[in-house]
Short mmCIF file of C-alpha atoms and ligand atoms in Angstrom, two decimals:
data_model
loop_
_atom_site.label_atom_id
_atom_site.label_comp_id
_atom_site.label_asym_id
_atom_site.label_seq_id
_atom_site.Cartn_x
_atom_site.Cartn_y
_atom_site.Cartn_z
CA MET A 1 0.00 0.00 0.00
CA ASN A 2 1.23 3.47 -0.84
CA LEU A 3 0.36 6.20 1.62
CA LEU A 4 0.56 9.92 0.87
CA VAL A 5 -0.16 12.60 3.43
CA VAL A 6 -0.91 15.96 1.84
CA ASP A 7 -1.27 19.48 3.19
CA ASP A 8 -4.72 20.42 2.02
CA GLU A 9 -7.64 19.48 -0.17
CA VAL A 10 -6.22 21.15 -3.26
CA GLU A 11 -3.18 18.91 -3.05
CA LEU A 12 -5.39 15.89 -2.34
CA GLY A 13 -7.41 16.65 -5.45
CA SER A 14 -4.38 17.17 -7.60
CA VAL A 15 -2.63 13.95 -6.44
CA VAL A 16 -5.73 11.84 -7.03
CA ALA A 17 -6.55 13.43 -10.39
CA THR A 18 -2.97 12.87 -11.55
CA GLU A 19 -3.19 9.18 -10.60
CA VAL A 20 -6.50 8.76 -12.41
CA ALA A 21 -5.09 10.50 -15.48
CA LYS A 22 -2.11 8.11 -15.48
CA VAL A 23 -4.42 5.08 -15.55
CA LEU A 24 -6.47 6.62 -18.35
CA ALA A 25 -3.38 7.48 -20.36
CA ALA A 26 -2.11 3.90 -20.13
CA ALA A 27 -5.32 2.29 -21.38
CA GLU A 28 -7.28 2.61 -24.57
CA PHE A 29 -10.50 2.08 -22.66
CA ALA A 30 -10.74 2.28 -18.89
CA THR A 31 -13.55 1.90 -16.39
CA LEU A 32 -13.71 4.16 -13.37
CA GLY A 33 -15.40 3.43 -10.06
CA LEU A 34 -16.81 6.64 -8.60
CA ALA A 35 -17.53 7.60 -5.02
CA THR A 36 -19.86 10.34 -3.85
CA GLY A 37 -19.45 12.27 -0.60
CA SER A 38 -17.48 15.40 0.14
CA THR A 39 -14.00 13.85 0.20
CA PRO A 40 -13.55 13.20 -3.55
CA GLN A 41 -14.83 16.67 -4.52
CA PRO A 42 -11.37 18.23 -4.88
CA ALA A 43 -10.33 15.33 -7.11
CA TYR A 44 -13.41 15.79 -9.28
CA ARG A 45 -12.73 19.52 -9.55
CA ALA A 46 -9.15 18.81 -10.59
CA LEU A 47 -10.26 16.25 -13.21
CA ILE A 48 -12.80 18.70 -14.62
CA GLN A 49 -10.09 21.33 -14.86
CA MET A 50 -7.80 18.87 -16.69
CA CYS A 51 -10.60 18.22 -19.19
CA ARG A 52 -11.22 21.95 -19.66
CA ASP A 53 -7.51 22.50 -20.21
CA GLY A 54 -7.45 19.76 -22.84
CA GLU A 55 -5.07 17.59 -20.78
CA LEU A 56 -7.56 14.77 -20.29
CA SER A 57 -10.50 13.24 -22.06
CA LEU A 58 -12.95 10.65 -20.75
CA ALA A 59 -14.50 10.11 -24.17
CA ASN A 60 -13.21 6.51 -24.29
CA ASN A 61 -14.16 5.65 -20.75
CA ASN A 62 -17.10 4.67 -18.63
CA ALA A 63 -17.88 4.56 -14.93
CA PHE A 64 -19.85 2.83 -12.21
CA LEU A 65 -21.07 4.54 -9.08
CA LEU A 66 -20.42 2.70 -5.81
CA ASP A 67 -23.82 2.97 -4.21
CA GLU A 68 -27.30 4.52 -4.10
CA TYR A 69 -30.03 5.13 -1.55
CA PHE A 70 -32.86 2.64 -1.77
CA GLY A 71 -36.22 4.29 -2.41
CA LEU A 72 -34.80 7.41 -4.03
CA PRO A 73 -35.24 7.98 -7.78
CA ALA A 74 -32.17 8.98 -9.78
CA SER A 75 -33.97 12.25 -10.54
CA HIS A 76 -34.04 13.24 -6.83
CA TYR A 77 -31.57 15.98 -5.98
CA GLU A 78 -30.03 13.92 -3.16
CA SER A 79 -29.65 10.68 -5.11
CA PHE A 80 -26.05 9.72 -5.70
CA ALA A 81 -26.82 9.50 -9.43
CA ALA A 82 -27.85 13.16 -9.44
CA THR A 83 -25.02 14.16 -7.11
CA ILE A 84 -22.25 12.66 -9.26
CA GLN A 85 -23.81 14.28 -12.32
CA ARG A 86 -23.61 17.73 -10.70
CA ASP A 87 -20.25 17.24 -9.03
CA PHE A 88 -18.32 15.56 -11.81
CA VAL A 89 -19.99 14.12 -14.87
CA HIS A 90 -21.43 17.40 -16.17
CA GLY A 91 -17.92 18.86 -16.40
CA VAL A 92 -16.21 16.03 -18.26
CA ASP A 93 -16.78 14.22 -21.53
CA PHE A 94 -17.95 10.71 -20.75
CA PRO A 95 -20.14 9.59 -23.66
CA ASN A 96 -23.85 9.91 -22.76
CA GLY A 97 -25.18 7.01 -20.75
CA THR A 98 -21.83 5.53 -19.81
CA VAL A 99 -21.91 6.49 -16.13
CA LYS A 100 -23.97 3.79 -14.48
CA SER A 101 -25.59 3.77 -11.08
CA LEU A 102 -27.71 1.37 -9.08
CA ASP A 103 -31.48 1.89 -9.44
CA GLY A 104 -32.72 2.96 -6.03
CA MET A 105 -36.34 2.48 -7.15
CA THR A 106 -35.97 -1.14 -8.18
CA ASP A 107 -38.66 -3.58 -7.12
CA ASN A 108 -36.19 -6.44 -7.44
CA ALA A 109 -33.03 -5.41 -5.62
CA ALA A 110 -31.37 -8.81 -5.95
CA ALA A 111 -31.73 -8.79 -9.75
CA THR A 112 -30.63 -5.15 -10.00
CA CYS A 113 -27.51 -5.88 -7.95
CA LEU A 114 -26.67 -9.00 -9.95
CA ASP A 115 -27.13 -7.09 -13.21
CA TYR A 116 -24.76 -4.42 -11.89
CA GLU A 117 -22.11 -7.04 -11.15
CA HIS A 118 -22.54 -8.43 -14.66
CA ALA A 119 -22.32 -4.96 -16.21
CA ILE A 120 -19.07 -4.27 -14.35
CA GLN A 121 -17.66 -7.57 -15.57
CA ALA A 122 -18.86 -6.95 -19.12
CA SER A 123 -17.02 -3.65 -19.18
CA GLY A 124 -13.80 -5.47 -18.29
CA GLY A 125 -13.83 -4.70 -14.55
CA ILE A 126 -12.98 -1.49 -12.76
CA ASP A 127 -9.54 -0.12 -13.57
CA VAL A 128 -9.41 2.58 -10.94
CA GLN A 129 -11.77 2.72 -7.99
CA LEU A 130 -12.12 5.93 -5.98
CA LEU A 131 -13.12 5.42 -2.36
CA GLY A 132 -13.93 7.55 0.63
CA ILE A 133 -14.30 6.17 4.12
CA GLY A 134 -17.11 6.60 6.61
CA ARG A 135 -16.47 7.64 10.22
CA ASN A 136 -17.38 4.12 11.27
CA GLY A 137 -15.01 2.56 8.74
CA HIS A 138 -17.54 1.90 6.00
CA ILE A 139 -16.60 1.90 2.32
CA ALA A 140 -19.36 2.60 -0.16
CA PHE A 141 -22.34 1.61 2.04
CA ASN A 142 -20.68 -1.48 3.46
CA GLU A 143 -21.35 -0.82 7.11
CA PRO A 144 -19.44 -2.52 9.95
CA GLY A 145 -20.23 -6.22 9.91
CA SER A 146 -20.23 -6.43 6.10
CA ALA A 147 -18.46 -9.56 4.93
CA LEU A 148 -15.15 -8.81 3.27
CA ASP A 149 -16.21 -10.96 0.32
CA SER A 150 -19.67 -9.39 0.05
CA ARG A 151 -21.12 -8.60 -3.35
CA THR A 152 -23.42 -5.85 -4.63
CA ARG A 153 -26.56 -5.98 -2.52
CA MET A 154 -29.15 -4.16 -0.46
CA VAL A 155 -27.94 -3.11 3.01
CA GLU A 156 -29.43 -1.44 6.05
CA LEU A 157 -27.80 1.85 6.98
CA THR A 158 -26.72 2.64 10.52
CA GLN A 159 -28.35 5.56 12.31
CA GLU A 160 -24.94 7.24 12.42
CA THR A 161 -24.52 7.06 8.65
CA ILE A 162 -28.04 8.35 8.08
CA ALA A 163 -27.41 11.27 10.43
CA VAL A 164 -23.93 12.10 9.07
CA ASN A 165 -25.16 11.99 5.49
CA GLY A 166 -27.69 14.70 6.25
CA ALA A 167 -31.00 12.89 6.19
CA ALA A 168 -32.57 16.23 7.09
CA ASN A 169 -32.03 17.33 3.50
CA PHE A 170 -34.23 14.61 2.09
CA ASP A 171 -37.58 16.31 2.77
CA GLN A 172 -40.14 13.59 3.36
CA PHE A 173 -37.79 10.75 2.46
CA GLN A 174 -35.84 9.06 5.24
CA PRO A 175 -33.32 6.58 3.85
CA THR A 176 -32.99 3.40 5.84
CA HIS A 177 -31.44 1.14 3.19
CA ALA A 178 -29.10 1.42 0.24
CA LEU A 179 -27.81 -0.60 -2.67
CA THR A 180 -24.04 -0.89 -2.64
CA MET A 181 -21.18 -2.63 -4.36
CA GLY A 182 -19.88 -5.22 -1.89
CA VAL A 183 -16.46 -5.20 -0.28
CA GLY A 184 -15.53 -8.15 -2.47
CA THR A 185 -16.75 -6.32 -5.56
CA ILE A 186 -14.65 -3.27 -4.65
CA LEU A 187 -11.57 -5.41 -4.03
CA GLU A 188 -11.76 -6.66 -7.63
CA GLY A 189 -10.90 -3.18 -8.86
CA ARG A 190 -7.36 -3.18 -10.28
CA TYR A 191 -6.29 -0.02 -8.52
CA LEU A 192 -7.94 1.42 -5.42
CA ILE A 193 -7.49 5.04 -4.40
CA MET A 194 -8.85 5.69 -0.93
CA MET A 195 -9.10 9.29 0.28
CA ALA A 196 -9.85 10.81 3.67
CA SER A 197 -9.76 14.31 5.01
CA GLY A 198 -10.55 15.99 8.30
CA PRO A 199 -10.27 14.97 11.97
CA ALA A 200 -13.59 13.08 12.00
CA LYS A 201 -11.95 10.38 9.86
CA ALA A 202 -8.76 9.93 11.91
CA THR A 203 -9.97 6.98 14.01
CA ALA A 204 -11.50 5.14 11.07
CA VAL A 205 -8.34 5.69 9.02
CA GLN A 206 -6.14 4.34 11.82
CA GLN A 207 -8.32 1.25 12.20
CA ALA A 208 -8.53 0.71 8.45
CA LEU A 209 -4.80 0.95 7.82
CA GLU A 210 -3.24 -0.31 11.07
CA GLY A 211 -5.96 -2.39 12.71
CA PRO A 212 -6.82 -6.01 11.97
CA VAL A 213 -8.40 -6.88 8.64
CA ASP A 214 -11.88 -7.40 9.97
CA SER A 215 -15.46 -6.85 8.91
CA ALA A 216 -15.88 -4.61 11.98
CA CYS A 217 -14.01 -2.08 9.85
CA PRO A 218 -14.86 -2.84 6.20
CA ALA A 219 -12.26 -0.33 4.96
CA SER A 220 -9.54 -2.52 6.52
CA ALA A 221 -10.09 -4.82 3.52
CA VAL A 222 -7.91 -2.48 1.46
CA GLN A 223 -4.92 -3.93 3.34
CA THR A 224 -5.45 -7.16 1.41
CA HIS A 225 -5.27 -5.46 -2.01
CA GLU A 226 -1.93 -5.31 -3.80
CA ASN A 227 -2.44 -2.02 -5.61
CA VAL A 228 -3.75 0.65 -3.26
CA LEU A 229 -3.00 4.34 -2.88
CA VAL A 230 -4.25 6.06 0.26
CA VAL A 231 -4.28 9.87 0.19
CA LEU A 232 -4.91 11.65 3.50
CA ASP A 233 -4.72 15.16 4.76
CA ARG A 234 -2.82 15.71 8.02
CA ALA A 235 -5.94 15.70 10.18
CA ALA A 236 -7.13 12.35 8.83
CA ALA A 237 -3.62 10.90 9.26
CA ALA A 238 -3.23 12.19 12.83
CA GLN A 239 -3.72 8.86 14.60
CA LEU A 240 -1.41 6.80 12.41
CA SER A 241 1.70 5.57 14.20
C1 GLP B 301 -21.14 7.83 2.20
C2 GLP B 301 -20.85 7.07 0.92
C3 GLP B 301 -19.41 6.64 0.87
C4 GLP B 301 -18.52 7.78 1.29
C5 GLP B 301 -18.76 8.10 2.73
C6 GLP B 301 -17.92 9.26 3.24
O1 GLP B 301 -21.86 7.10 3.10
N1 GLP B 301 -21.70 5.96 0.73
O2 GLP B 301 -19.11 6.19 -0.44
O3 GLP B 301 -17.18 7.43 1.12
O4 GLP B 301 -20.12 8.41 2.93
O5 GLP B 301 -18.44 10.47 2.79
P1 GLP B 301 -17.69 11.83 2.91
O6 GLP B 301 -16.60 11.82 1.91
O7 GLP B 301 -18.73 12.88 2.62
O8 GLP B 301 -17.17 11.94 4.30
#
């Protein structure tokens, strides 16, 4: 595992965007795994800037989103599908329809999740997977207790995750469940880039990187992957020995 501790979010964004650009430059066609949340925002801004400057194109690429709230249509402002569109996709040149997300309105979650696994495989697998980390050590929506070989599935969210993710912004809708790529699905990505920033992530980062590989901290699974870059700001790295 490679670990980089950076000074601020601009540097975090630039380091991650440069890594993603390297993967894209080395492949004729590459598949990205995208995370929502606040942490990857600087990286998305940096990638958008690279596209605007003509240094990068995503015209030969596609992407899969890690997760989605169950019960929320993609058209809802707070859906991850809508969020990634606003935060990243609108500013780059993926061909239309090539950024896939899980259907939060499905009436057959098992089939939707299996189809998603098949679609990832059909695209050749994920070449570079961006990941944040939850305060409780979750990756995507794999909450503590998620099997490290879990696949894409419906999960129940913890009260902490619901609260931290700002359920108050959802109007009448209170998310209790989500569809998420499994830990095992994520580990099949060829290159994982995990990012964390801010003091609220310091304990989870320490457990994920220095604690036992255990489903109590799903992010600890990255220790088992042979091609991982972890990019932290100083506050998120504060508890590392
Ligand atoms: C959410 C997402 C994760 C994300 C995590 C951290 O629950 N499902 O993919 O990594 O929260 O979010 P943030 O980066 O906003 O702290």
